[in-house]
Coordinates of C-alpha atoms and ligand atoms in Angstrom, one line a residue:
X7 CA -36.6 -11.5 -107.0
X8 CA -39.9 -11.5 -109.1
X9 CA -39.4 -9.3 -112.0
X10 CA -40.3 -8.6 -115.5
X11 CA -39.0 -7.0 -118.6
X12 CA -41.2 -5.1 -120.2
X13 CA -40.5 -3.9 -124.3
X14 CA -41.4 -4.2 -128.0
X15 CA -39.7 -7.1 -130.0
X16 CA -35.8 -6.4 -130.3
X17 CA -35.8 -4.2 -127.8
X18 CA -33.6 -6.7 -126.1
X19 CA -35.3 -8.5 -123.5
X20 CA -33.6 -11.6 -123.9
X21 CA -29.9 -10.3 -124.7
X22 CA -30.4 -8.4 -121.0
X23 CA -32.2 -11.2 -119.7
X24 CA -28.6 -13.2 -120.6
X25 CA -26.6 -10.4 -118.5
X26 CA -29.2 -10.7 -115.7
X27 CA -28.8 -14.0 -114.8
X28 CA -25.1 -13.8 -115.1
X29 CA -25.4 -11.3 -112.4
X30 CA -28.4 -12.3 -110.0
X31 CA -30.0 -15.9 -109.5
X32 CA -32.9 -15.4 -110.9
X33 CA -34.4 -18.1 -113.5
X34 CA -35.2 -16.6 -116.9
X35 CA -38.3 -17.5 -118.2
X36 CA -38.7 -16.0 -122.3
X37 CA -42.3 -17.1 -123.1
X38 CA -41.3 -16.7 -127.0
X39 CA -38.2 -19.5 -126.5
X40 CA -40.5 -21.4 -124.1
X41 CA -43.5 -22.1 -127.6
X42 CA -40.5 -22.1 -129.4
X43 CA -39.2 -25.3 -127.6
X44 CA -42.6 -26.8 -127.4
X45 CA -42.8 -26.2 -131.3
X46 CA -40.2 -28.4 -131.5
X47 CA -41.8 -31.2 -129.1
X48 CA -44.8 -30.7 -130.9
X49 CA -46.7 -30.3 -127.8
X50 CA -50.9 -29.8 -128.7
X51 CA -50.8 -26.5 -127.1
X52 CA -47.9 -25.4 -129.0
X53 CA -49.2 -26.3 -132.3
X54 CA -51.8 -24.1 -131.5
X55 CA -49.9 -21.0 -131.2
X56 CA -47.5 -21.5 -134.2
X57 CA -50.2 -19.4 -137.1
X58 CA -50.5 -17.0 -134.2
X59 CA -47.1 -16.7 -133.5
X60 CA -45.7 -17.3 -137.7
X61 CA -47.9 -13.9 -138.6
X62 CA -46.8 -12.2 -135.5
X63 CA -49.9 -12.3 -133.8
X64 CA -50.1 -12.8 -130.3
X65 CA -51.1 -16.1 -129.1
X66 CA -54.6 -16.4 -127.2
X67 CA -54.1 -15.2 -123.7
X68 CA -55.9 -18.8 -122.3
X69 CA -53.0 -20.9 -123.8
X70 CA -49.9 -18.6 -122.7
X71 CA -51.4 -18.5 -119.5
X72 CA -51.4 -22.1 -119.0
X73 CA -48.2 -22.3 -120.2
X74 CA -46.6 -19.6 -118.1
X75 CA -48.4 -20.7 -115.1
X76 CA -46.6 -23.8 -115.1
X77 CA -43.1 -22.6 -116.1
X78 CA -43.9 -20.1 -113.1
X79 CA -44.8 -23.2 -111.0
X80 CA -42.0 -25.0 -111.9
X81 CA -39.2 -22.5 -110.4
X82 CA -37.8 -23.8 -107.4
X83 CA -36.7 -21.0 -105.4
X84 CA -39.3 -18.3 -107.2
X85 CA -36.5 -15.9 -108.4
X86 CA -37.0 -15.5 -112.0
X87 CA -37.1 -12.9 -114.4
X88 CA -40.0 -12.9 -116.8
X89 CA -39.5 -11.8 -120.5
X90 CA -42.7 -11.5 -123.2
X91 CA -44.8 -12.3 -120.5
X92 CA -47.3 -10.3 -119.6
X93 CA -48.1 -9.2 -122.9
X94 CA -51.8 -8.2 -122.0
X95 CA -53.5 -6.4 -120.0
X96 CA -55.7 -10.2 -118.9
X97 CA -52.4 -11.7 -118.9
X98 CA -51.1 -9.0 -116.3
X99 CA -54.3 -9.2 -114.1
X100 CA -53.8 -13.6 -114.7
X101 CA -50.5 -13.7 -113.5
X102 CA -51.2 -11.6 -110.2
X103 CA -53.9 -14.5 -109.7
X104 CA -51.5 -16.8 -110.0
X105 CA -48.4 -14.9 -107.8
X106 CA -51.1 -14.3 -105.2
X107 CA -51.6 -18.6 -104.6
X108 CA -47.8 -18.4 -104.2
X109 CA -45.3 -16.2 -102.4
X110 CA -45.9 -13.0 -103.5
X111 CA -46.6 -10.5 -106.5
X112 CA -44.1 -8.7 -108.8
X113 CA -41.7 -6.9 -107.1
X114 CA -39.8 -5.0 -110.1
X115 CA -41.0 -4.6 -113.8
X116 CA -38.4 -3.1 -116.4
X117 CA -39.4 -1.6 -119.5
X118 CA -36.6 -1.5 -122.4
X119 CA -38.1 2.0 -124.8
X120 CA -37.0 1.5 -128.1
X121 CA -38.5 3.1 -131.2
X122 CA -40.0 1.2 -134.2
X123 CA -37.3 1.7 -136.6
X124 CA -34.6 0.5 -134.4
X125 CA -36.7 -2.8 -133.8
X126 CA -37.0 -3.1 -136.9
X127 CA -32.9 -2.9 -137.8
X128 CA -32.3 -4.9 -135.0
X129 CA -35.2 -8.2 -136.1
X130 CA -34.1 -8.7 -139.3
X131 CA -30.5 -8.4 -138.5
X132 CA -31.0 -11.0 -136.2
X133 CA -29.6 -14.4 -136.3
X134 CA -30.2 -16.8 -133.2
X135 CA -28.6 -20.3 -132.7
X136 CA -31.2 -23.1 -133.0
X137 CA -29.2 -25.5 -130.5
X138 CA -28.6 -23.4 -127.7
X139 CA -30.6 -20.4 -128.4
X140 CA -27.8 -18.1 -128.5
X141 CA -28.4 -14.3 -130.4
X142 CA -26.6 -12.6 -132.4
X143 CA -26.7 -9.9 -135.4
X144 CA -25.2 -9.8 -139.0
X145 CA -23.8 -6.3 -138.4
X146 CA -23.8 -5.3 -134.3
X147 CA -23.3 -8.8 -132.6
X148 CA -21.4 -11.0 -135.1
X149 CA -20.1 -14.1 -134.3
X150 CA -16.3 -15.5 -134.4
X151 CA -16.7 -17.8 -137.4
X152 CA -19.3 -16.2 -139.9
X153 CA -22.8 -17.7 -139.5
X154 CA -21.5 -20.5 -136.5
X155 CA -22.4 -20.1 -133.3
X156 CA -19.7 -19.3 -130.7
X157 CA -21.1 -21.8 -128.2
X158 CA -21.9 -24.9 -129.8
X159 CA -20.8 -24.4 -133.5
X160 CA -24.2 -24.9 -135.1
X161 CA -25.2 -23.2 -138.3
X162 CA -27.5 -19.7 -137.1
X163 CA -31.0 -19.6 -138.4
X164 CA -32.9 -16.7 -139.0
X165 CA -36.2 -16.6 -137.4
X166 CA -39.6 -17.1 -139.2
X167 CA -41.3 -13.9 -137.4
X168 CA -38.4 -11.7 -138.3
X169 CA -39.1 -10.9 -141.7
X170 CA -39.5 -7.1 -142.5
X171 CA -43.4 -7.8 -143.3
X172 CA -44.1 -10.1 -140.0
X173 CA -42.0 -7.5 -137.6
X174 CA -44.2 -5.3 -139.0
X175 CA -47.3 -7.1 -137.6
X176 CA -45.5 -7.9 -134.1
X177 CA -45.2 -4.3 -133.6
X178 CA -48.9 -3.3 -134.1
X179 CA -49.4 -6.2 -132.1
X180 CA -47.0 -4.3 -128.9
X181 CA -48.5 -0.9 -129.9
X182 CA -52.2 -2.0 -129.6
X183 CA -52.0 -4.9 -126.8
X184 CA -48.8 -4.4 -124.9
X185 CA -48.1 -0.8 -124.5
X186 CA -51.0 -0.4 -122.0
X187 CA -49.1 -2.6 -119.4
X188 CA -46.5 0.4 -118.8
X189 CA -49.5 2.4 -117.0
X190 CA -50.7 -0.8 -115.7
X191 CA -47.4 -1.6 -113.9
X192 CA -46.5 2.4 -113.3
X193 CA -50.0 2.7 -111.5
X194 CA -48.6 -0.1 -109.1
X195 CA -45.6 1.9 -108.4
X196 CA -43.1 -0.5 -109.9
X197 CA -42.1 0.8 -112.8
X198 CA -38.8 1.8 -113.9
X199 CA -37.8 2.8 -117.5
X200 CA -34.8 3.1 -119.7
X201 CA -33.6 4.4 -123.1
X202 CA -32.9 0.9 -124.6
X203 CA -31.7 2.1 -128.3
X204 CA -28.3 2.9 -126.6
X205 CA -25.6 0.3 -126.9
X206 CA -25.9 -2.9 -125.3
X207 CA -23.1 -2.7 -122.5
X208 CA -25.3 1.1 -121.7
X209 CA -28.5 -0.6 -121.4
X210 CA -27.4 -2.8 -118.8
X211 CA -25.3 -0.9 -117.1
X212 CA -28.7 1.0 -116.3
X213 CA -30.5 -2.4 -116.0
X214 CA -27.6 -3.1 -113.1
X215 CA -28.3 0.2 -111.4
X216 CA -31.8 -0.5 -110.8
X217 CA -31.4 -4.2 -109.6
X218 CA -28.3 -3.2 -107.3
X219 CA -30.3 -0.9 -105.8
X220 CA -33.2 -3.3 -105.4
X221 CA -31.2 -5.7 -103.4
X222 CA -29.4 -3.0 -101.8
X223 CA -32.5 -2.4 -99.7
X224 CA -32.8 -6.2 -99.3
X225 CA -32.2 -8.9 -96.4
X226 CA -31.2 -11.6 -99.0
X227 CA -28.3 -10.2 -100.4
X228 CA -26.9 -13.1 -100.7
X229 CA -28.9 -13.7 -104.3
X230 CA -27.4 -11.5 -105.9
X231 CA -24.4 -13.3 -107.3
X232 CA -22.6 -10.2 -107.5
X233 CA -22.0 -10.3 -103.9
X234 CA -20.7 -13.4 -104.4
X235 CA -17.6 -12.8 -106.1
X236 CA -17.3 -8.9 -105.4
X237 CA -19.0 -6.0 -107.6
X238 CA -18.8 -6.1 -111.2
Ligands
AP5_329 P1 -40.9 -13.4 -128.4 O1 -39.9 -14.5 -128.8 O2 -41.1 -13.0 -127.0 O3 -40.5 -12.2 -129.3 P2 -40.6 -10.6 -129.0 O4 -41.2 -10.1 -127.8 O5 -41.2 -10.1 -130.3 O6 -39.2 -10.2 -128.8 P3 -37.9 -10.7 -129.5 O7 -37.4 -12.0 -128.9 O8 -38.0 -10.6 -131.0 O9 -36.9 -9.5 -129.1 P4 -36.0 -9.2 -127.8 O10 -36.6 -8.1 -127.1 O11 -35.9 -10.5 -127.0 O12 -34.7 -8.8 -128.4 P5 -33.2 -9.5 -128.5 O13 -32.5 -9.4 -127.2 O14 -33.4 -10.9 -129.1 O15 -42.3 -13.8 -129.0 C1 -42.5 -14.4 -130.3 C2 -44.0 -14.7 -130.5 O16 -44.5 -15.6 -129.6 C3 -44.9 -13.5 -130.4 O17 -44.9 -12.7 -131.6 C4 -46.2 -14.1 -130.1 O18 -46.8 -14.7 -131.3 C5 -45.8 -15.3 -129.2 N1 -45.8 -14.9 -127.8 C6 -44.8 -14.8 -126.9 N2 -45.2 -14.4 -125.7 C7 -46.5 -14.2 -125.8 C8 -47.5 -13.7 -124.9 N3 -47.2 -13.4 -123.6 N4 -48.7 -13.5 -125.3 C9 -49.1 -13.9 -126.5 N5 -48.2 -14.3 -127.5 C10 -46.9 -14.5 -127.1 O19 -32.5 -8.6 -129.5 C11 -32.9 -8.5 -130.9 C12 -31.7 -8.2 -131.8 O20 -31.2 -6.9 -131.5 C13 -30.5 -9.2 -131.6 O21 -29.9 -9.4 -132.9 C14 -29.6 -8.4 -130.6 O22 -28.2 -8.8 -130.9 C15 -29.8 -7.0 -131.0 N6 -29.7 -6.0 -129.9 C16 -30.3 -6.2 -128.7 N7 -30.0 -5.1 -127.9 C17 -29.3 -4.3 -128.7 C18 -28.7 -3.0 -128.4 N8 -28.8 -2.3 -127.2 N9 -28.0 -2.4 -129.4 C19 -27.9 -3.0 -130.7 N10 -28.4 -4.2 -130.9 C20 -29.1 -4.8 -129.9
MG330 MG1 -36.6 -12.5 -127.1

């Protein structure tokens, strides 16, 4: 399955991009967690984005491309999920140019609708594990041992981009440059959408729906994990 997840910051792309791949074997690739990591490595391209990315701006289509493309590249079996990627209208058109050299185009796009004061709850709320990239939120998602993360232990961080001023700027950013995928994607016939300011076992439940029924009407069943080990 070649998919993407479509939505403003917090709607939850990568929380249902978690449940997804505990479901079906797809890859998840999270552009944001991929410059994140090559922050960290210091990579040339990397240190590039980081003013973009620290005033929530996005990054210059030229150097996510590159750096998509090869994450894309790198996926074995092409199943993967795709989350903050496309995030323009060139990036959409780049990324068809890229499928097309492979096996095939984007076969299902999701797009989580949230509205602007939920995202905004939701970012700064946020507190994400710096080890294992783990997220969780001071109020909704809390983890067992205050400010640890379940996983690993490690102290959670808040990040840079979510203070009330810079979540501010990532959503003109989604309003101006991202929004006008949805058409982009509906046009190709693609599209499906769902109220993502519900409760996070609601919104994927519905994610499930669609996806089931996507490899319902499939040959290789056998990639969907759930029919591994019986449904649900
Ligand atoms: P990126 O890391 O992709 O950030 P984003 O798209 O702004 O999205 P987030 O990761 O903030 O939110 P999310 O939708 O994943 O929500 P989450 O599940 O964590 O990008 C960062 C930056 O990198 C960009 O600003 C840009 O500079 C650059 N960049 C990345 N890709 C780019 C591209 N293609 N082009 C150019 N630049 C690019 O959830 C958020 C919080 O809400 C959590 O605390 C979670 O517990 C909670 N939550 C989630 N779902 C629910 C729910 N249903 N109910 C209650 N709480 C919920
Ligand atoms: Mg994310």
């Amino acid at each position: 399955m070649r998919m993407v997840l479509l939505g403003a910051p917090g709607s939850g792309k990568g929380t249902q991009c978690g449940k997804i791949t505990g479901r079906y074997a797809v890859k998840h690739l999270s552009s944001g967690d991929i410059l994140r990591r090559q922050r960290k490595l210091k990579t040339q391209l990397a240190q590039k984005a980081a003013s973009y990315m620290d005033s929530g701006e996005l990054v210059p289509d030229d150097i996510i491309v590159r750096i998509m493309a090869a994450a894309i590249r790198e996926t074995s079996d092409g199943g993967f999920v795709l989350d903050g990627f496309p995030r323009t209208i060139d990036q959409a058109a780049e990324l068809d140019r890229i499928l097309e050299d492979a096996d095939g185009g984007i076969e299902i796009v999701l797009n989580l609708k949230v509205d602007d004061d939920t995202v905004m709850r939701r970012l700064t709320g946020r507190r994400v594990c710096p080890e294992c990239g783990a997220v969780y939120h001071v109020r909704t998602l809390q983890p067992k041992t205050a400010g640890r993360c379940d996983r690993d232990g490690a102290e959670l961080v808040q990040r840079t981009d979510d203070k009330p001023e810079v979540v501010a700027n990532r959503l003109q950013a989604y309003h101006r440059q991202t929004k006008p995928l949805v058409q982009y994607y509906r046009q190709k016939g693609i599209l499906h959408e769902m109220d993502a300011g519900r409760e996070i076992e609601e919104v994927t439940k519905a994610v499930f729906a669609v996806l089931d029924g996507f490899y319902a009407g499939r040959d290789d069943k056998a990639v969907c994990r759930c029919e591994q080990r019986g449904s649900q």
